Coordinates of N, CA and C in Angstrom, one line a residue:
M1 N 107.6 101.4 94.9 CA 106.3 101.4 94.3 C 105.2 101.1 95.3
S2 N 104.2 101.9 95.4 CA 103.2 101.7 96.4 C 102.1 100.8 95.9
E3 N 101.3 100.3 96.9 CA 100.2 99.4 96.6 C 99.2 100.2 95.7
V4 N 98.7 99.5 94.7 CA 97.7 100.1 93.8 C 96.5 100.5 94.5
Q5 N 96.0 101.7 94.4 CA 94.8 102.2 95.0 C 93.5 101.9 94.2
N6 N 93.6 102.1 92.9 CA 92.5 101.9 92.0 C 93.0 101.8 90.6
L7 N 92.1 101.6 89.6 CA 92.5 101.4 88.2 C 93.3 102.6 87.7
A8 N 92.9 103.8 88.0 CA 93.6 105.0 87.5 C 95.0 105.0 88.1
D9 N 95.2 104.6 89.3 CA 96.5 104.6 90.0 C 97.4 103.6 89.3
A10 N 96.8 102.4 89.0 CA 97.6 101.3 88.3 C 98.1 101.8 87.0
E11 N 97.2 102.6 86.2 CA 97.6 103.1 85.0 C 98.7 104.2 85.1
R12 N 98.6 105.0 86.2 CA 99.6 106.0 86.4 C 101.0 105.3 86.7
Q13 N 100.9 104.2 87.4 CA 102.1 103.5 87.8 C 102.7 102.7 86.6
G14 N 102.0 102.7 85.4 CA 102.5 102.1 84.2 C 102.3 100.6 84.2
L15 N 101.4 100.1 85.0 CA 101.1 98.6 85.0 C 100.2 98.3 83.8
K16 N 100.4 97.1 83.3 CA 99.6 96.6 82.2 C 98.2 96.2 82.7
I17 N 97.2 96.7 82.1 CA 95.8 96.4 82.5 C 95.3 95.4 81.6
F18 N 94.7 94.3 82.1 CA 94.1 93.3 81.3 C 92.6 93.3 81.4
E19 N 91.9 92.9 80.4 CA 90.4 92.8 80.4 C 90.1 91.3 80.5
R20 N 89.2 91.0 81.4 CA 88.8 89.6 81.6 C 88.0 89.2 80.4
E21 N 88.4 88.1 79.7 CA 87.7 87.6 78.5 C 86.8 86.4 79.0
E22 N 87.2 85.6 79.9 CA 86.5 84.4 80.3 C 85.4 84.8 81.3
S23 N 84.6 83.8 81.6 CA 83.6 84.0 82.7 C 84.3 84.1 84.0
F24 N 83.6 84.7 85.0 CA 84.2 84.8 86.3 C 84.7 83.5 86.9
S25 N 83.8 82.4 86.8 CA 84.2 81.1 87.3 C 85.4 80.5 86.7
E26 N 85.6 80.7 85.3 CA 86.8 80.3 84.7 C 88.0 81.1 85.1
F27 N 87.8 82.3 85.4 CA 88.9 83.2 85.8 C 89.3 82.8 87.2
V28 N 88.4 82.5 88.1 CA 88.7 82.0 89.4 C 89.5 80.7 89.4
E29 N 89.1 79.8 88.5 CA 89.9 78.6 88.3 C 91.3 78.8 87.8
K30 N 91.4 79.7 86.8 CA 92.7 80.0 86.1 C 93.7 80.5 87.1
F31 N 93.2 81.4 88.1 CA 94.2 81.9 89.1 C 94.1 81.2 90.4
D32 N 93.3 80.1 90.5 CA 93.2 79.3 91.7 C 92.8 80.2 92.9
L33 N 91.7 81.0 92.7 CA 91.3 81.9 93.8 C 90.4 81.1 94.7
D34 N 90.2 81.7 95.9 CA 89.3 81.1 96.9 C 87.9 81.2 96.5
R35 N 87.3 80.1 96.2 CA 85.9 80.1 95.7 C 84.9 80.3 96.9
G36 N 85.3 80.1 98.1 CA 84.4 80.2 99.2 C 84.1 81.7 99.6
N37 N 84.9 82.6 99.1 CA 84.7 84.0 99.4 C 84.9 84.9 98.2
P38 N 83.9 84.8 97.3 CA 84.0 85.5 96.0 C 84.0 87.0 96.2
P39 N 85.0 87.7 95.6 CA 85.0 89.2 95.8 C 83.8 89.8 95.1
D40 N 83.4 90.9 95.5 CA 82.3 91.6 94.8 C 82.5 93.1 94.9
C41 N 81.6 93.8 94.2 CA 81.8 95.3 94.1 C 80.7 96.0 94.8
V42 N 80.0 95.4 95.8 CA 79.0 96.0 96.5 C 79.5 97.3 97.3
G43 N 78.9 98.4 97.0 CA 79.4 99.6 97.7 C 80.6 100.2 97.1
K44 N 81.1 99.7 96.0 CA 82.3 100.2 95.4 C 82.0 100.8 94.0
Q45 N 82.9 101.7 93.6 CA 82.8 102.4 92.3 C 83.6 101.6 91.2
P46 N 83.2 101.7 89.9 CA 84.0 101.1 88.9 C 85.5 101.6 89.0
G47 N 86.4 100.7 88.9 CA 87.8 101.1 89.0 C 88.4 100.9 90.4
D48 N 87.5 100.7 91.4 CA 88.0 100.4 92.8 C 88.6 99.0 92.8
V49 N 89.5 98.8 93.7 CA 90.1 97.5 93.9 C 89.0 96.6 94.6
C50 N 88.7 95.4 94.1 CA 87.8 94.5 94.7 C 88.4 93.2 95.2
F51 N 89.7 93.0 94.8 CA 90.4 91.8 95.2 C 91.9 92.1 95.1
R52 N 92.6 91.7 96.1 CA 94.1 91.7 96.0 C 94.6 90.4 96.5
G53 N 95.3 89.7 95.6 CA 95.8 88.3 95.9 C 97.0 88.3 96.8
N54 N 97.5 87.1 97.0 CA 98.8 87.0 97.8 C 100.0 87.2 96.8
C55 N 101.1 87.7 97.4 CA 102.3 87.9 96.7 C 102.9 86.6 96.3
E56 N 103.0 86.4 95.0 CA 103.7 85.1 94.5 C 104.6 85.5 93.4
G57 N 105.9 85.1 93.6 CA 106.9 85.3 92.5 C 107.1 86.8 92.2
G58 N 107.0 87.6 93.3 CA 107.2 89.1 93.1 C 106.1 89.9 92.5
E59 N 104.9 89.2 92.3 CA 103.8 90.0 91.9 C 102.5 89.5 92.5
R60 N 101.5 90.3 92.5 CA 100.2 90.0 93.1 C 99.1 90.4 92.2
L61 N 98.1 89.5 92.0 CA 96.9 89.8 91.2 C 96.1 90.8 91.9
V62 N 95.7 91.9 91.2 CA 94.8 92.9 91.7 C 93.6 93.0 90.7
M63 N 92.4 92.9 91.2 CA 91.2 93.0 90.4 C 90.4 94.2 90.7
F64 N 89.9 94.8 89.6 CA 89.1 96.1 89.8 C 87.6 95.8 89.4
C65 N 86.8 96.7 90.0 CA 85.4 96.7 89.7 C 85.2 97.2 88.3
D66 N 84.3 96.6 87.5 CA 84.0 97.0 86.2 C 82.5 97.2 86.0
R67 N 82.1 98.2 85.3 CA 80.7 98.5 85.2 C 79.9 97.4 84.6
S68 N 80.4 96.7 83.6 CA 79.7 95.7 82.9 C 80.0 94.3 83.4
K69 N 81.3 94.1 83.8 CA 81.7 92.7 84.1 C 81.8 92.4 85.6
G70 N 81.6 93.4 86.4 CA 81.7 93.2 87.9 C 83.2 93.1 88.3
C71 N 83.4 92.5 89.4 CA 84.8 92.4 90.0 C 85.7 91.6 89.0
G72 N 86.9 92.1 88.7 CA 87.8 91.4 87.9 C 87.6 91.6 86.4
G73 N 86.6 92.5 86.1 CA 86.4 92.9 84.7 C 87.7 93.4 84.1
K74 N 88.5 94.1 84.9 CA 89.8 94.6 84.6 C 90.7 94.1 85.7
Y75 N 92.0 93.8 85.4 CA 92.9 93.4 86.4 C 94.3 93.6 86.0
T76 N 95.2 93.6 87.0 CA 96.6 93.8 86.7 C 97.4 93.0 87.7
F77 N 98.7 93.0 87.5 CA 99.6 92.4 88.5 C 100.6 93.5 89.0
E78 N 100.5 93.7 90.3 CA 101.4 94.7 90.9 C 102.6 94.0 91.5
P79 N 103.7 94.7 91.4 CA 105.0 94.2 92.1 C 104.8 94.2 93.6
C80 N 105.3 93.2 94.2 CA 105.2 93.1 95.7 C 106.5 92.5 96.3

């Protein structure tokens, strides 16, 4: 399985796509992300990867740009 390129690619690979319900700051806390370097979608299109986490327990958090919610509006976990 290859690294997810974008949201459409994740869907093609059959990965479950989640919608972020909580605020971005709550989301960052939930997944213990680096607060010092918040990912953003500057210069990216909706569906582009804006964040790829470290491999933990055989999977990695991947966040996508979303038109209304910004980075991480949609996210998935890719096998790694």
